[in-house]
Short mmCIF file of C-alpha atoms and ligand atoms in Angstrom, two decimals:
data_model
loop_
_atom_site.label_atom_id
_atom_site.label_comp_id
_atom_site.label_asym_id
_atom_site.label_seq_id
_atom_site.Cartn_x
_atom_site.Cartn_y
_atom_site.Cartn_z
CA MET A 1 -11.47 4.54 16.46
CA HIS A 2 -11.10 0.90 15.57
CA ASP A 3 -14.82 0.47 14.84
CA ILE A 4 -14.70 3.04 11.99
CA VAL A 5 -14.57 1.73 8.43
CA VAL A 6 -13.93 4.23 5.64
CA ILE A 7 -15.36 2.98 2.34
CA LYS A 8 -14.33 4.84 -0.80
CA CYS A 9 -16.71 4.27 -3.74
CA GLY A 10 -15.05 4.90 -7.07
CA GLY A 11 -16.76 6.82 -9.83
CA SER A 12 -16.16 3.79 -12.07
CA ILE A 13 -18.80 1.79 -10.19
CA ILE A 14 -21.16 4.33 -8.64
CA ASP A 15 -23.86 3.87 -11.30
CA ARG A 16 -23.72 0.10 -10.84
CA LEU A 17 -23.71 -0.22 -7.03
CA SER A 18 -26.10 -3.08 -6.18
CA ASP A 19 -28.86 -2.96 -3.58
CA GLN A 20 -26.77 -5.60 -1.83
CA PHE A 21 -23.94 -3.09 -1.44
CA PHE A 22 -26.25 -0.67 0.38
CA ASN A 23 -27.77 -3.48 2.45
CA ASN A 24 -24.29 -4.60 3.43
CA ILE A 25 -23.60 -1.10 4.78
CA ARG A 26 -26.76 -1.46 6.86
CA GLN A 27 -25.59 -4.85 8.12
CA LEU A 28 -22.20 -3.40 9.08
CA GLN A 29 -23.94 -0.69 11.06
CA ARG A 30 -26.12 -3.24 12.83
CA ARG A 31 -22.99 -5.07 13.88
CA GLY A 32 -21.70 -1.92 15.58
CA VAL A 33 -19.37 -0.81 12.79
CA LYS A 34 -19.33 2.90 11.98
CA PRO A 35 -19.10 3.36 8.21
CA ILE A 36 -17.96 6.60 6.57
CA ILE A 37 -18.47 6.78 2.81
CA VAL A 38 -16.21 8.85 0.56
CA HIS A 39 -17.10 8.85 -3.12
CA GLY A 40 -15.51 9.81 -6.42
CA GLY A 41 -17.21 10.64 -9.68
CA GLY A 42 -14.47 11.01 -12.29
CA PRO A 43 -16.51 9.66 -15.26
CA ALA A 44 -19.55 11.86 -14.44
CA ILE A 45 -17.30 14.94 -14.10
CA LYS A 46 -15.66 14.16 -17.45
CA ASN A 47 -19.07 13.85 -19.18
CA MET A 48 -20.37 17.12 -17.79
CA LEU A 49 -17.17 19.08 -18.53
CA GLU A 50 -17.30 17.78 -22.10
CA GLN A 51 -21.00 18.62 -22.48
CA LEU A 52 -20.32 22.16 -21.28
CA ASP A 53 -17.13 22.52 -23.34
CA VAL A 54 -14.99 23.22 -20.29
CA PRO A 55 -11.39 22.15 -20.99
CA PHE A 56 -9.27 20.09 -18.59
CA THR A 57 -6.20 17.89 -18.65
CA PHE A 58 -4.69 15.38 -16.23
CA ILE A 59 -1.27 15.95 -14.67
CA ASP A 60 0.07 13.09 -12.53
CA GLY A 61 -3.43 11.63 -12.27
CA LEU A 62 -5.01 14.90 -11.08
CA ARG A 63 -7.56 16.86 -13.07
CA THR A 64 -6.46 20.43 -13.75
CA THR A 65 -9.39 22.47 -12.47
CA SER A 66 -10.03 26.04 -13.69
CA ALA A 67 -12.47 28.45 -11.99
CA GLU A 68 -15.08 27.35 -14.50
CA ALA A 69 -14.28 23.67 -13.99
CA ILE A 70 -14.51 23.73 -10.16
CA ASP A 71 -18.13 24.91 -10.44
CA VAL A 72 -18.90 21.94 -12.66
CA VAL A 73 -16.94 19.50 -10.46
CA GLU A 74 -18.84 20.68 -7.38
CA MET A 75 -22.16 20.56 -9.18
CA VAL A 76 -21.58 16.97 -10.30
CA LEU A 77 -20.05 15.65 -7.07
CA SER A 78 -22.15 17.43 -4.44
CA GLY A 79 -25.29 18.04 -6.48
CA HIS A 80 -25.63 14.76 -8.28
CA VAL A 81 -23.37 11.90 -7.16
CA ASN A 82 -23.47 12.66 -3.44
CA ASN A 83 -27.23 13.04 -3.50
CA ALA A 84 -27.75 9.80 -5.38
CA ILE A 85 -25.68 7.74 -2.92
CA THR A 86 -27.22 9.39 0.13
CA ARG A 87 -30.72 8.84 -1.24
CA HIS A 88 -30.02 5.16 -1.89
CA MET A 89 -28.60 4.72 1.64
CA ASN A 90 -31.69 6.22 3.21
CA ALA A 91 -33.93 4.14 0.94
CA VAL A 92 -32.52 0.92 2.43
CA GLY A 93 -32.95 2.21 5.96
CA VAL A 94 -29.48 3.63 6.64
CA GLN A 95 -29.66 7.13 8.10
CA ALA A 96 -27.10 8.90 5.94
CA THR A 97 -26.25 12.53 5.37
CA GLY A 98 -24.51 14.00 2.33
CA LEU A 99 -21.57 16.34 2.93
CA SER A 100 -18.65 18.00 1.23
CA GLY A 101 -15.60 19.72 2.70
CA SER A 102 -17.55 22.98 2.93
CA ASP A 103 -19.98 21.63 5.51
CA ALA A 104 -18.71 22.54 8.98
CA ARG A 105 -15.30 23.08 7.32
CA LEU A 106 -15.15 19.30 7.18
CA ILE A 107 -12.11 19.23 4.88
CA THR A 108 -9.81 22.25 4.61
CA CYS A 109 -6.96 22.52 2.13
CA VAL A 110 -4.25 24.64 0.59
CA PRO A 111 -3.85 24.93 -3.18
CA LYS A 112 -1.55 22.18 -4.47
CA ASP A 113 0.16 24.40 -7.02
CA PHE A 114 -2.27 26.95 -8.41
CA GLN A 115 -0.21 27.76 -11.51
CA THR A 116 -0.14 24.09 -12.57
CA TYR A 117 -3.41 22.61 -11.31
CA GLY A 118 -5.76 25.52 -10.58
CA TYR A 119 -8.38 24.70 -7.94
CA VAL A 120 -6.86 21.40 -6.78
CA GLY A 121 -6.20 21.14 -3.06
CA ASP A 122 -3.91 19.38 -0.62
CA VAL A 123 -5.87 18.49 2.52
CA VAL A 124 -4.61 20.15 5.71
CA ASN A 125 -7.36 19.31 8.20
CA VAL A 126 -10.42 17.13 8.74
CA ASN A 127 -13.09 18.22 11.25
CA THR A 128 -13.02 14.96 13.21
CA ASP A 129 -15.27 16.28 16.02
CA PHE A 130 -18.03 16.89 13.53
CA LEU A 131 -17.72 13.39 12.04
CA GLU A 132 -17.53 11.79 15.48
CA ASN A 133 -20.78 13.53 16.46
CA LEU A 134 -22.52 12.14 13.40
CA LEU A 135 -21.16 8.63 14.01
CA HIS A 136 -22.24 8.84 17.63
CA GLN A 137 -25.78 9.46 16.42
CA HIS A 138 -25.54 6.43 14.08
CA ILE A 139 -25.58 8.67 11.02
CA VAL A 140 -23.47 7.58 8.05
CA PRO A 141 -21.54 10.51 6.53
CA VAL A 142 -21.40 10.42 2.71
CA ILE A 143 -18.56 12.72 1.69
CA ALA A 144 -17.80 14.36 -1.68
CA PRO A 145 -14.07 15.05 -2.29
CA ILE A 146 -14.37 18.83 -2.31
CA ALA A 147 -12.27 20.77 0.19
CA VAL A 148 -12.47 24.41 1.22
CA GLY A 149 -9.46 26.73 1.06
CA GLU A 150 -8.48 29.58 3.38
CA ASP A 151 -9.68 31.88 0.57
CA GLY A 152 -13.18 30.42 1.01
CA ASN A 153 -13.13 28.77 -2.42
CA SER A 154 -13.89 25.14 -3.16
CA TYR A 155 -11.02 22.93 -4.31
CA ASN A 156 -11.07 19.59 -6.12
CA VAL A 157 -9.23 16.71 -4.41
CA ASN A 158 -8.72 13.16 -5.66
CA ALA A 159 -11.27 10.98 -3.86
CA ASP A 160 -8.79 8.18 -3.04
CA THR A 161 -6.58 10.76 -1.33
CA VAL A 162 -9.52 12.20 0.65
CA ALA A 163 -10.50 8.69 1.78
CA GLY A 164 -6.94 8.10 3.04
CA ASN A 165 -6.89 11.51 4.78
CA ILE A 166 -10.19 10.81 6.52
CA ALA A 167 -9.19 7.27 7.56
CA GLU A 168 -5.99 8.66 9.05
CA ALA A 169 -7.63 11.62 10.80
CA MET A 170 -10.38 9.45 12.28
CA ASP A 171 -7.99 6.62 13.32
CA ALA A 172 -10.17 4.26 11.33
CA GLY A 173 -9.64 0.54 11.83
CA LYS A 174 -10.20 -0.16 8.17
CA LEU A 175 -10.13 1.52 4.77
CA ILE A 176 -11.67 -0.12 1.71
CA PHE A 177 -11.46 1.18 -1.84
CA VAL A 178 -14.39 -0.27 -3.75
CA THR A 179 -14.07 -0.09 -7.49
CA ASP A 180 -14.89 -1.87 -10.77
CA VAL A 181 -12.22 -4.62 -10.49
CA PRO A 182 -11.88 -7.42 -7.87
CA GLY A 183 -8.64 -5.89 -6.54
CA ILE A 184 -5.09 -5.61 -7.89
CA MET A 185 -4.92 -7.96 -10.88
CA HIS A 186 -1.66 -9.61 -11.94
CA ASP A 187 -1.03 -12.38 -14.51
CA GLY A 188 -4.77 -12.67 -15.08
CA GLY A 189 -5.58 -13.33 -11.43
CA LEU A 190 -6.38 -11.44 -8.26
CA LEU A 191 -3.47 -10.62 -5.99
CA PRO A 192 -4.80 -11.54 -2.53
CA SER A 193 -2.28 -9.37 -0.71
CA ALA A 194 0.53 -6.92 -1.44
CA THR A 195 3.18 -5.13 0.59
CA LYS A 196 4.76 -1.74 -0.08
CA ALA A 197 7.70 -3.46 -1.80
CA ASP A 198 5.38 -5.59 -3.99
CA ILE A 199 3.47 -2.48 -5.03
CA LYS A 200 6.59 -0.55 -5.94
CA GLY A 201 7.67 -3.45 -8.17
CA LEU A 202 4.24 -3.73 -9.79
CA ILE A 203 4.17 0.01 -10.58
CA ASP A 204 7.69 -0.21 -12.06
CA GLN A 205 6.60 -3.15 -14.25
CA GLY A 206 3.49 -1.24 -15.38
CA VAL A 207 1.17 -3.87 -13.86
CA ILE A 208 -0.37 -1.22 -11.61
CA HIS A 209 -1.20 1.82 -13.71
CA GLY A 210 -3.83 4.53 -14.33
CA GLY A 211 -6.57 4.85 -11.73
CA MET A 212 -5.06 2.11 -9.56
CA ILE A 213 -2.02 4.29 -8.78
CA PRO A 214 -3.77 6.92 -6.57
CA LYS A 215 -5.47 4.06 -4.71
CA VAL A 216 -2.28 2.20 -3.82
CA LYS A 217 -0.50 5.46 -3.01
CA ALA A 218 -3.31 6.56 -0.68
CA ALA A 219 -3.33 3.08 0.88
CA LEU A 220 0.41 3.06 1.54
CA ALA A 221 0.36 6.63 2.89
CA CYS A 222 -2.11 5.82 5.64
CA LEU A 223 -0.93 2.37 6.80
CA SER A 224 0.01 2.61 10.48
CA GLU A 225 -0.04 0.73 13.78
CA ASP A 226 -3.77 1.43 13.95
CA LEU A 227 -4.58 0.89 10.30
CA GLN A 228 -2.65 -2.24 9.39
CA HIS A 229 -4.61 -3.31 6.31
CA VAL A 230 -6.23 -1.48 3.43
CA MET A 231 -8.45 -3.36 0.98
CA ILE A 232 -9.06 -2.77 -2.72
CA ALA A 233 -12.11 -4.68 -3.90
CA ASP A 234 -15.02 -4.99 -6.29
CA ALA A 235 -17.82 -2.83 -4.90
CA ASN A 236 -20.46 -5.48 -5.26
CA GLN A 237 -18.38 -8.25 -3.71
CA ALA A 238 -16.27 -6.32 -1.20
CA ILE A 239 -18.48 -6.62 1.84
CA SER A 240 -20.37 -9.79 2.68
CA ASP A 241 -21.32 -11.87 5.67
CA ALA A 242 -18.04 -13.71 5.26
CA GLY A 243 -16.01 -10.52 5.62
CA PHE A 244 -14.13 -8.54 3.00
CA ALA A 245 -12.84 -9.84 -0.33
CA GLY A 246 -10.19 -8.29 -2.59
CA THR A 247 -6.52 -7.34 -2.32
CA MET A 248 -5.21 -6.63 1.16
CA ILE A 249 -2.43 -4.04 1.27
CA ARG A 250 -0.20 -4.26 4.31
CA GLN A 251 2.99 -2.73 5.58
CA THR A 252 5.42 -5.65 5.49
CA GLU A 253 5.74 -9.29 4.57
CA GLU A 254 6.09 -10.16 8.26
CA ALA A 255 2.86 -8.48 9.28
CA VAL A 256 0.48 -11.04 10.70
CA VAL A 257 -2.56 -11.31 8.51
CA ASP A 258 -5.10 -11.36 11.27
CA ASP A 259 -8.20 -11.98 9.27
CA SER A 260 -10.36 -11.93 12.38
CA THR A 261 -10.41 -8.15 12.24
CA PHE A 262 -11.96 -8.47 8.80
CA SER A 263 -14.42 -11.27 9.32
CA ASN A 264 -15.72 -10.14 12.68
CA ILE A 265 -17.36 -7.02 11.38
N1 LIG B 1 -3.05 -4.04 -11.77
C1 LIG B 1 -4.30 -3.55 -11.86
N2 LIG B 1 -5.32 -4.30 -11.37
C2 LIG B 1 -6.60 -3.87 -11.49
N3 LIG B 1 -6.95 -2.68 -12.07
C3 LIG B 1 -5.97 -1.89 -12.55
C4 LIG B 1 -4.60 -2.30 -12.46
N4 LIG B 1 -3.85 -1.31 -13.02
C5 LIG B 1 -4.70 -0.38 -13.45
N5 LIG B 1 -5.98 -0.70 -13.17
C6 LIG B 1 -7.13 0.12 -13.54
O1 LIG B 1 -7.61 0.81 -12.41
C7 LIG B 1 -9.02 0.98 -12.58
C8 LIG B 1 -9.63 1.43 -11.29
O2 LIG B 1 -9.30 2.80 -11.11
P1 LIG B 1 -10.36 3.94 -11.49
O3 LIG B 1 -10.92 3.72 -12.85
O4 LIG B 1 -9.76 5.25 -11.18
O5 LIG B 1 -11.52 3.56 -10.46
P2 LIG B 1 -12.40 4.37 -9.44
O6 LIG B 1 -13.23 5.30 -10.26
O7 LIG B 1 -13.18 3.26 -8.84
O8 LIG B 1 -11.53 5.07 -8.47
C9 LIG B 1 -9.46 -0.36 -13.10
O9 LIG B 1 -10.70 -0.32 -13.76
C10 LIG B 1 -8.32 -0.69 -14.07
O10 LIG B 1 -8.60 -0.22 -15.36
C1 LIG B 2 -8.15 16.47 -8.46
C2 LIG B 2 -8.94 15.34 -9.06
O1 LIG B 2 -8.46 14.69 -9.99
N1 LIG B 2 -10.16 15.10 -8.55
C3 LIG B 2 -11.03 14.08 -9.02
C4 LIG B 2 -12.19 13.95 -8.04
C5 LIG B 2 -13.13 12.80 -8.32
C6 LIG B 2 -12.45 11.44 -8.18
O2 LIG B 2 -11.37 11.28 -7.63
O3 LIG B 2 -13.22 10.42 -8.69
P1 LIG B 2 -12.81 8.89 -8.91
O4 LIG B 2 -12.69 8.29 -7.57
O5 LIG B 2 -13.96 8.36 -9.67
O6 LIG B 2 -11.52 8.84 -9.68
C7 LIG B 2 -11.59 14.41 -10.44
O7 LIG B 2 -11.76 15.57 -10.78
O8 LIG B 2 -11.87 13.44 -11.17
#
C-alpha cells in the first residue's frame, strides 16, 4: 500500500532519538501515512554479550549466533530496545505496539547456514494480514528483527534486511533507514542520490563500508515499480514538515525524481 512507510531505526542512534523524531511519526500518522517501525540494536547486543561473556564473531556483516547468544539477542531486542521505543511512541500519543517475529508468526525464516552462523535466519514470510489489521486500527507496529523458524526457535536477522523484507511484503510506498549519519557520505559531503551503479562503484572504492553495506544492499533488493526510492538519513533530521532529507537510492539514472511523493506526506 502506497501510504505505508517503513522506518528502520538503527541501533547506532536508538539511544539518541529526539522527542522530535517521535513527534514526527505522530505527524505522519495524522497526515494519513501508516508508519511501520523496524529497529536494530547491534551496540546494545554487543554490550550485553560481552557482559555475559558470550562469544560471537561477524561473518559478512552478520553476527554468528549460538544457542546461548540468541537468548541474549532476544532479551536485548525484544525485552529492552523494543520496549523502550514502543514506550516512547505511546508517551507522545502514538498508539504503538511492540512485536517480534514470534508474535502471530509475524516473520518466519529458515536457518541461513546453521553450521556457519548458528541461529541466523533468512526470512521466508511476513504475516501481512496481521500488520494490515494493526495499521487499519491506526496502531503503529514496532518490530524487533527476530524471526521464528519451522523448528519453533527464534532466529536473529539483520534489521536492515528485515526492514527491506517488510517493505516489500507490505508493498510499502517508502522505506527509510534512519541512522547516525546524514546519509551516504562521499568526499566529505552528503550524496543526495545514488543509483545501483553508483553504489556498486562506491562499495568497490571502499567509500561505502561496514554498517552501510547491509543498508544499501537491502535498499537495492527491494526497489521496484511500487517502491521507487529508498532513503538513508540521520534519524533526527530524516522526517520534517518539509519532507525527507538524506540520500535517495533509486533504480536508474533515468528514474524521475518525483519529490512530491516525499514532501506530500
Ligand atoms: N559512505 C558512508 N557514508 C556514511 N556512513 C558510512 C559510509 N560507509 C560506512 N559508513 C558507516 O555506516 C554507519 C552506519 O551503519 P551502522 O553503524 O550499522 O548503523 P545502524 O546501527 O544505524 O544500522 C555509519 O555510522 C558509518 O560509520
Ligand atoms: C544477524 C545479525 O547480525 N543481526 C543483528 C540484529 C540487530 C541489528 O541489525 O542491529 P543494527 O541495525 O543496529 O545493526 C545483530 O545481531 O546485531
